Amino acid sequence: MSRVERKKIKKENKIKRIQNFLIGILSFLFLITLLYTGIIVVDETNRAMMWMDESHFLSYSKLDEKNMEVIFCGDKYLVNIEKISILGSYIKGKMKYGINNVIKFAHDKGKVVTELVDNVFNNKIK
């Protein structure tokens, strides 16, 4: 087997692994979505059939400007909207900082690699 054939097989295997990984992730997301949709449909049909007006599987209602009531699996939770928005803005800031660091790192390393390649080729040509 020649070197070119081995490289080609290695590249094909790598592509297959990536495809299998993506198919697995999409299948998992599809199953979770299907499960959630099924639970919601069964909950709604049972309520309609039995004329029940109790707490739902998943619902929410805004009590006032600062508080929200979330019902999950029949349990009621009081959520402070201000705390959630502060937490969301904190996470958003951290994500922006992290993404900017990754972009900066990639940009800096790209410049270094480009300079090294240019130096190697320029020295060989001369």
mmCIF file with all atom_site columns, C-alpha atoms in Angstrom:
data_model
loop_
_atom_site.group_PDB
_atom_site.id
_atom_site.type_symbol
_atom_site.label_atom_id
_atom_site.label_alt_id
_atom_site.label_comp_id
_atom_site.label_asym_id
_atom_site.label_entity_id
_atom_site.label_seq_id
_atom_site.pdbx_PDB_ins_code
_atom_site.Cartn_x
_atom_site.Cartn_y
_atom_site.Cartn_z
_atom_site.occupancy
_atom_site.B_iso_or_equiv
_atom_site.pdbx_formal_charge
_atom_site.auth_seq_id
_atom_site.auth_comp_id
_atom_site.auth_asym_id
_atom_site.auth_atom_id
_atom_site.pdbx_PDB_model_num
ATOM 1   C CA . MET A 1 1   ? 0.000   0.000  0.000  1.00 0.00 ? 1   MET A CA 1
ATOM 2   C CA . SER A 1 2   ? 1.487   3.323  -1.008 1.00 0.00 ? 2   SER A CA 1
ATOM 3   C CA . ARG A 1 3   ? 1.776   6.380  1.168  1.00 0.00 ? 3   ARG A CA 1
ATOM 4   C CA . VAL A 1 4   ? -0.885  8.201  -0.843 1.00 0.00 ? 4   VAL A CA 1
ATOM 5   C CA . GLU A 1 5   ? -3.381  5.373  -0.362 1.00 0.00 ? 5   GLU A CA 1
ATOM 6   C CA . ARG A 1 6   ? -2.725  5.278  3.388  1.00 0.00 ? 6   ARG A CA 1
ATOM 7   C CA . LYS A 1 7   ? -3.273  9.047  3.630  1.00 0.00 ? 7   LYS A CA 1
ATOM 8   C CA . LYS A 1 8   ? -6.491  8.729  1.623  1.00 0.00 ? 8   LYS A CA 1
ATOM 9   C CA . ILE A 1 9   ? -7.792  5.929  3.875  1.00 0.00 ? 9   ILE A CA 1
ATOM 10  C CA . LYS A 1 10  ? -6.823  7.868  7.002  1.00 0.00 ? 10  LYS A CA 1
ATOM 11  C CA . LYS A 1 11  ? -8.657  10.961 5.702  1.00 0.00 ? 11  LYS A CA 1
ATOM 12  C CA . GLU A 1 12  ? -11.764 8.891  4.851  1.00 0.00 ? 12  GLU A CA 1
ATOM 13  C CA . ASN A 1 13  ? -11.753 7.324  8.332  1.00 0.00 ? 13  ASN A CA 1
ATOM 14  C CA . LYS A 1 14  ? -11.485 10.752 9.925  1.00 0.00 ? 14  LYS A CA 1
ATOM 15  C CA . ILE A 1 15  ? -14.418 12.044 7.867  1.00 0.00 ? 15  ILE A CA 1
ATOM 16  C CA . LYS A 1 16  ? -16.485 8.963  8.788  1.00 0.00 ? 16  LYS A CA 1
ATOM 17  C CA . ARG A 1 17  ? -15.762 9.474  12.507 1.00 0.00 ? 17  ARG A CA 1
ATOM 18  C CA . ILE A 1 18  ? -16.854 13.115 12.286 1.00 0.00 ? 18  ILE A CA 1
ATOM 19  C CA . GLN A 1 19  ? -20.010 12.150 10.394 1.00 0.00 ? 19  GLN A CA 1
ATOM 20  C CA . ASN A 1 20  ? -20.856 9.445  12.940 1.00 0.00 ? 20  ASN A CA 1
ATOM 21  C CA . PHE A 1 21  ? -20.312 11.890 15.793 1.00 0.00 ? 21  PHE A CA 1
ATOM 22  C CA . LEU A 1 22  ? -22.608 14.490 14.207 1.00 0.00 ? 22  LEU A CA 1
ATOM 23  C CA . ILE A 1 23  ? -25.246 11.863 13.439 1.00 0.00 ? 23  ILE A CA 1
ATOM 24  C CA . GLY A 1 24  ? -25.092 10.696 17.063 1.00 0.00 ? 24  GLY A CA 1
ATOM 25  C CA . ILE A 1 25  ? -25.524 14.237 18.418 1.00 0.00 ? 25  ILE A CA 1
ATOM 26  C CA . LEU A 1 26  ? -28.411 14.982 16.048 1.00 0.00 ? 26  LEU A CA 1
ATOM 27  C CA . SER A 1 27  ? -30.079 11.669 16.915 1.00 0.00 ? 27  SER A CA 1
ATOM 28  C CA . PHE A 1 28  ? -29.766 12.427 20.623 1.00 0.00 ? 28  PHE A CA 1
ATOM 29  C CA . LEU A 1 29  ? -31.285 15.903 20.159 1.00 0.00 ? 29  LEU A CA 1
ATOM 30  C CA . PHE A 1 30  ? -34.087 14.439 18.046 1.00 0.00 ? 30  PHE A CA 1
ATOM 31  C CA . LEU A 1 31  ? -34.899 11.827 20.708 1.00 0.00 ? 31  LEU A CA 1
ATOM 32  C CA . ILE A 1 32  ? -34.921 14.423 23.494 1.00 0.00 ? 32  ILE A CA 1
ATOM 33  C CA . THR A 1 33  ? -37.192 16.689 21.420 1.00 0.00 ? 33  THR A CA 1
ATOM 34  C CA . LEU A 1 34  ? -39.482 13.763 20.621 1.00 0.00 ? 34  LEU A CA 1
ATOM 35  C CA . LEU A 1 35  ? -39.636 12.756 24.290 1.00 0.00 ? 35  LEU A CA 1
ATOM 36  C CA . TYR A 1 36  ? -40.440 16.294 25.426 1.00 0.00 ? 36  TYR A CA 1
ATOM 37  C CA . THR A 1 37  ? -43.101 16.715 22.742 1.00 0.00 ? 37  THR A CA 1
ATOM 38  C CA . GLY A 1 38  ? -44.645 13.368 23.677 1.00 0.00 ? 38  GLY A CA 1
ATOM 39  C CA . ILE A 1 39  ? -44.851 14.287 27.351 1.00 0.00 ? 39  ILE A CA 1
ATOM 40  C CA . ILE A 1 40  ? -46.481 17.634 26.542 1.00 0.00 ? 40  ILE A CA 1
ATOM 41  C CA . VAL A 1 41  ? -49.017 16.028 24.158 1.00 0.00 ? 41  VAL A CA 1
ATOM 42  C CA . VAL A 1 42  ? -49.969 13.297 26.650 1.00 0.00 ? 42  VAL A CA 1
ATOM 43  C CA . ASP A 1 43  ? -50.289 15.859 29.443 1.00 0.00 ? 43  ASP A CA 1
ATOM 44  C CA . GLU A 1 44  ? -52.565 18.099 27.385 1.00 0.00 ? 44  GLU A CA 1
ATOM 45  C CA . THR A 1 45  ? -54.756 15.245 26.119 1.00 0.00 ? 45  THR A CA 1
ATOM 46  C CA . ASN A 1 46  ? -55.211 13.825 29.630 1.00 0.00 ? 46  ASN A CA 1
ATOM 47  C CA . ARG A 1 47  ? -56.194 17.257 30.928 1.00 0.00 ? 47  ARG A CA 1
ATOM 48  C CA . ALA A 1 48  ? -58.666 17.773 28.107 1.00 0.00 ? 48  ALA A CA 1
ATOM 49  C CA . MET A 1 49  ? -60.137 14.283 28.548 1.00 0.00 ? 49  MET A CA 1
ATOM 50  C CA . MET A 1 50  ? -60.538 14.519 32.338 1.00 0.00 ? 50  MET A CA 1
ATOM 51  C CA . TRP A 1 51  ? -61.379 18.246 32.483 1.00 0.00 ? 51  TRP A CA 1
ATOM 52  C CA . MET A 1 52  ? -58.538 18.868 34.913 1.00 0.00 ? 52  MET A CA 1
ATOM 53  C CA . ASP A 1 53  ? -57.373 22.380 35.733 1.00 0.00 ? 53  ASP A CA 1
ATOM 54  C CA . GLU A 1 54  ? -54.413 21.562 37.937 1.00 0.00 ? 54  GLU A CA 1
ATOM 55  C CA . SER A 1 55  ? -50.756 22.337 37.497 1.00 0.00 ? 55  SER A CA 1
ATOM 56  C CA . HIS A 1 56  ? -49.246 21.305 34.192 1.00 0.00 ? 56  HIS A CA 1
ATOM 57  C CA . PHE A 1 57  ? -46.096 19.389 33.347 1.00 0.00 ? 57  PHE A CA 1
ATOM 58  C CA . LEU A 1 58  ? -44.339 22.603 32.334 1.00 0.00 ? 58  LEU A CA 1
ATOM 59  C CA . SER A 1 59  ? -45.854 26.069 32.408 1.00 0.00 ? 59  SER A CA 1
ATOM 60  C CA . TYR A 1 60  ? -45.129 29.536 33.684 1.00 0.00 ? 60  TYR A CA 1
ATOM 61  C CA . SER A 1 61  ? -46.994 32.688 34.592 1.00 0.00 ? 61  SER A CA 1
ATOM 62  C CA . LYS A 1 62  ? -45.748 36.167 35.393 1.00 0.00 ? 62  LYS A CA 1
ATOM 63  C CA . LEU A 1 63  ? -46.860 37.254 38.856 1.00 0.00 ? 63  LEU A CA 1
ATOM 64  C CA . ASP A 1 64  ? -45.488 40.794 38.813 1.00 0.00 ? 64  ASP A CA 1
ATOM 65  C CA . GLU A 1 65  ? -42.579 42.710 37.264 1.00 0.00 ? 65  GLU A CA 1
ATOM 66  C CA . LYS A 1 66  ? -39.976 40.987 39.453 1.00 0.00 ? 66  LYS A CA 1
ATOM 67  C CA . ASN A 1 67  ? -41.324 37.477 39.943 1.00 0.00 ? 67  ASN A CA 1
ATOM 68  C CA . MET A 1 68  ? -42.447 34.581 37.797 1.00 0.00 ? 68  MET A CA 1
ATOM 69  C CA . GLU A 1 69  ? -44.056 31.296 38.797 1.00 0.00 ? 69  GLU A CA 1
ATOM 70  C CA . VAL A 1 70  ? -42.725 28.212 37.001 1.00 0.00 ? 70  VAL A CA 1
ATOM 71  C CA . ILE A 1 71  ? -44.589 24.915 37.270 1.00 0.00 ? 71  ILE A CA 1
ATOM 72  C CA . PHE A 1 72  ? -42.515 21.817 36.525 1.00 0.00 ? 72  PHE A CA 1
ATOM 73  C CA . CYS A 1 73  ? -43.866 18.295 37.122 1.00 0.00 ? 73  CYS A CA 1
ATOM 74  C CA . GLY A 1 74  ? -46.624 19.660 39.352 1.00 0.00 ? 74  GLY A CA 1
ATOM 75  C CA . ASP A 1 75  ? -44.256 21.580 41.659 1.00 0.00 ? 75  ASP A CA 1
ATOM 76  C CA . LYS A 1 76  ? -44.432 25.374 41.757 1.00 0.00 ? 76  LYS A CA 1
ATOM 77  C CA . TYR A 1 77  ? -41.233 27.422 41.816 1.00 0.00 ? 77  TYR A CA 1
ATOM 78  C CA . LEU A 1 78  ? -40.963 31.165 42.379 1.00 0.00 ? 78  LEU A CA 1
ATOM 79  C CA . VAL A 1 79  ? -38.269 32.704 40.153 1.00 0.00 ? 79  VAL A CA 1
ATOM 80  C CA . ASN A 1 80  ? -36.842 36.205 40.517 1.00 0.00 ? 80  ASN A CA 1
ATOM 81  C CA . ILE A 1 81  ? -36.571 37.650 37.005 1.00 0.00 ? 81  ILE A CA 1
ATOM 82  C CA . GLU A 1 82  ? -33.916 40.214 37.974 1.00 0.00 ? 82  GLU A CA 1
ATOM 83  C CA . LYS A 1 83  ? -31.550 37.548 39.302 1.00 0.00 ? 83  LYS A CA 1
ATOM 84  C CA . ILE A 1 84  ? -32.011 35.476 36.159 1.00 0.00 ? 84  ILE A CA 1
ATOM 85  C CA . SER A 1 85  ? -31.274 38.478 33.913 1.00 0.00 ? 85  SER A CA 1
ATOM 86  C CA . ILE A 1 86  ? -28.162 39.341 35.973 1.00 0.00 ? 86  ILE A CA 1
ATOM 87  C CA . LEU A 1 87  ? -26.977 35.733 35.720 1.00 0.00 ? 87  LEU A CA 1
ATOM 88  C CA . GLY A 1 88  ? -27.689 35.730 31.975 1.00 0.00 ? 88  GLY A CA 1
ATOM 89  C CA . SER A 1 89  ? -25.711 38.927 31.400 1.00 0.00 ? 89  SER A CA 1
ATOM 90  C CA . TYR A 1 90  ? -22.832 37.539 33.505 1.00 0.00 ? 90  TYR A CA 1
ATOM 91  C CA . ILE A 1 91  ? -22.739 34.318 31.459 1.00 0.00 ? 91  ILE A CA 1
ATOM 92  C CA . LYS A 1 92  ? -22.998 36.307 28.218 1.00 0.00 ? 92  LYS A CA 1
ATOM 93  C CA . GLY A 1 93  ? -20.031 38.464 29.267 1.00 0.00 ? 93  GLY A CA 1
ATOM 94  C CA . LYS A 1 94  ? -17.938 35.425 30.158 1.00 0.00 ? 94  LYS A CA 1
ATOM 95  C CA . MET A 1 95  ? -18.797 33.779 26.831 1.00 0.00 ? 95  MET A CA 1
ATOM 96  C CA . LYS A 1 96  ? -17.810 36.910 24.882 1.00 0.00 ? 96  LYS A CA 1
ATOM 97  C CA . TYR A 1 97  ? -14.541 37.117 26.815 1.00 0.00 ? 97  TYR A CA 1
ATOM 98  C CA . GLY A 1 98  ? -13.751 33.455 26.144 1.00 0.00 ? 98  GLY A CA 1
ATOM 99  C CA . ILE A 1 99  ? -14.628 33.642 22.461 1.00 0.00 ? 99  ILE A CA 1
ATOM 100 C CA . ASN A 1 100 ? -12.551 36.799 22.025 1.00 0.00 ? 100 ASN A CA 1
ATOM 101 C CA . ASN A 1 101 ? -9.584  35.071 23.699 1.00 0.00 ? 101 ASN A CA 1
ATOM 102 C CA . VAL A 1 102 ? -9.903  32.071 21.380 1.00 0.00 ? 102 VAL A CA 1
ATOM 103 C CA . ILE A 1 103 ? -10.123 34.336 18.322 1.00 0.00 ? 103 ILE A CA 1
ATOM 104 C CA . LYS A 1 104 ? -7.116  36.360 19.483 1.00 0.00 ? 104 LYS A CA 1
ATOM 105 C CA . PHE A 1 105 ? -5.118  33.181 20.176 1.00 0.00 ? 105 PHE A CA 1
ATOM 106 C CA . ALA A 1 106 ? -5.947  31.758 16.747 1.00 0.00 ? 106 ALA A CA 1
ATOM 107 C CA . HIS A 1 107 ? -5.102  35.044 15.052 1.00 0.00 ? 107 HIS A CA 1
ATOM 108 C CA . ASP A 1 108 ? -1.763  35.363 16.881 1.00 0.00 ? 108 ASP A CA 1
ATOM 109 C CA . LYS A 1 109 ? -0.793  31.744 16.240 1.00 0.00 ? 109 LYS A CA 1
ATOM 110 C CA . GLY A 1 110 ? -1.822  32.097 12.618 1.00 0.00 ? 110 GLY A CA 1
ATOM 111 C CA . LYS A 1 111 ? 0.560   35.040 12.232 1.00 0.00 ? 111 LYS A CA 1
ATOM 112 C CA . VAL A 1 112 ? 3.417   33.084 13.844 1.00 0.00 ? 112 VAL A CA 1
ATOM 113 C CA . VAL A 1 113 ? 2.842   30.039 11.632 1.00 0.00 ? 113 VAL A CA 1
ATOM 114 C CA . THR A 1 114 ? 2.609   32.224 8.525  1.00 0.00 ? 114 THR A CA 1
ATOM 115 C CA . GLU A 1 115 ? 5.872   33.972 9.429  1.00 0.00 ? 115 GLU A CA 1
ATOM 116 C CA . LEU A 1 116 ? 7.628   30.636 10.050 1.00 0.00 ? 116 LEU A CA 1
ATOM 117 C CA . VAL A 1 117 ? 6.440   29.214 6.734  1.00 0.00 ? 117 VAL A CA 1
ATOM 118 C CA . ASP A 1 118 ? 7.468   32.382 4.908  1.00 0.00 ? 118 ASP A CA 1
ATOM 119 C CA . ASN A 1 119 ? 10.917  32.270 6.540  1.00 0.00 ? 119 ASN A CA 1
ATOM 120 C CA . VAL A 1 120 ? 11.397  28.609 5.641  1.00 0.00 ? 120 VAL A CA 1
ATOM 121 C CA . PHE A 1 121 ? 10.404  29.089 1.997  1.00 0.00 ? 121 PHE A CA 1
ATOM 122 C CA . ASN A 1 122 ? 12.348  32.347 1.631  1.00 0.00 ? 122 ASN A CA 1
ATOM 123 C CA . ASN A 1 123 ? 15.496  30.759 3.050  1.00 0.00 ? 123 ASN A CA 1
ATOM 124 C CA . LYS A 1 124 ? 15.164  27.719 0.754  1.00 0.00 ? 124 LYS A CA 1
ATOM 125 C CA . ILE A 1 125 ? 14.671  29.854 -2.319 1.00 0.00 ? 125 ILE A CA 1
ATOM 126 C CA . LYS A 1 126 ? 17.705  32.024 -1.619 1.00 0.00 ? 126 LYS A CA 1
#
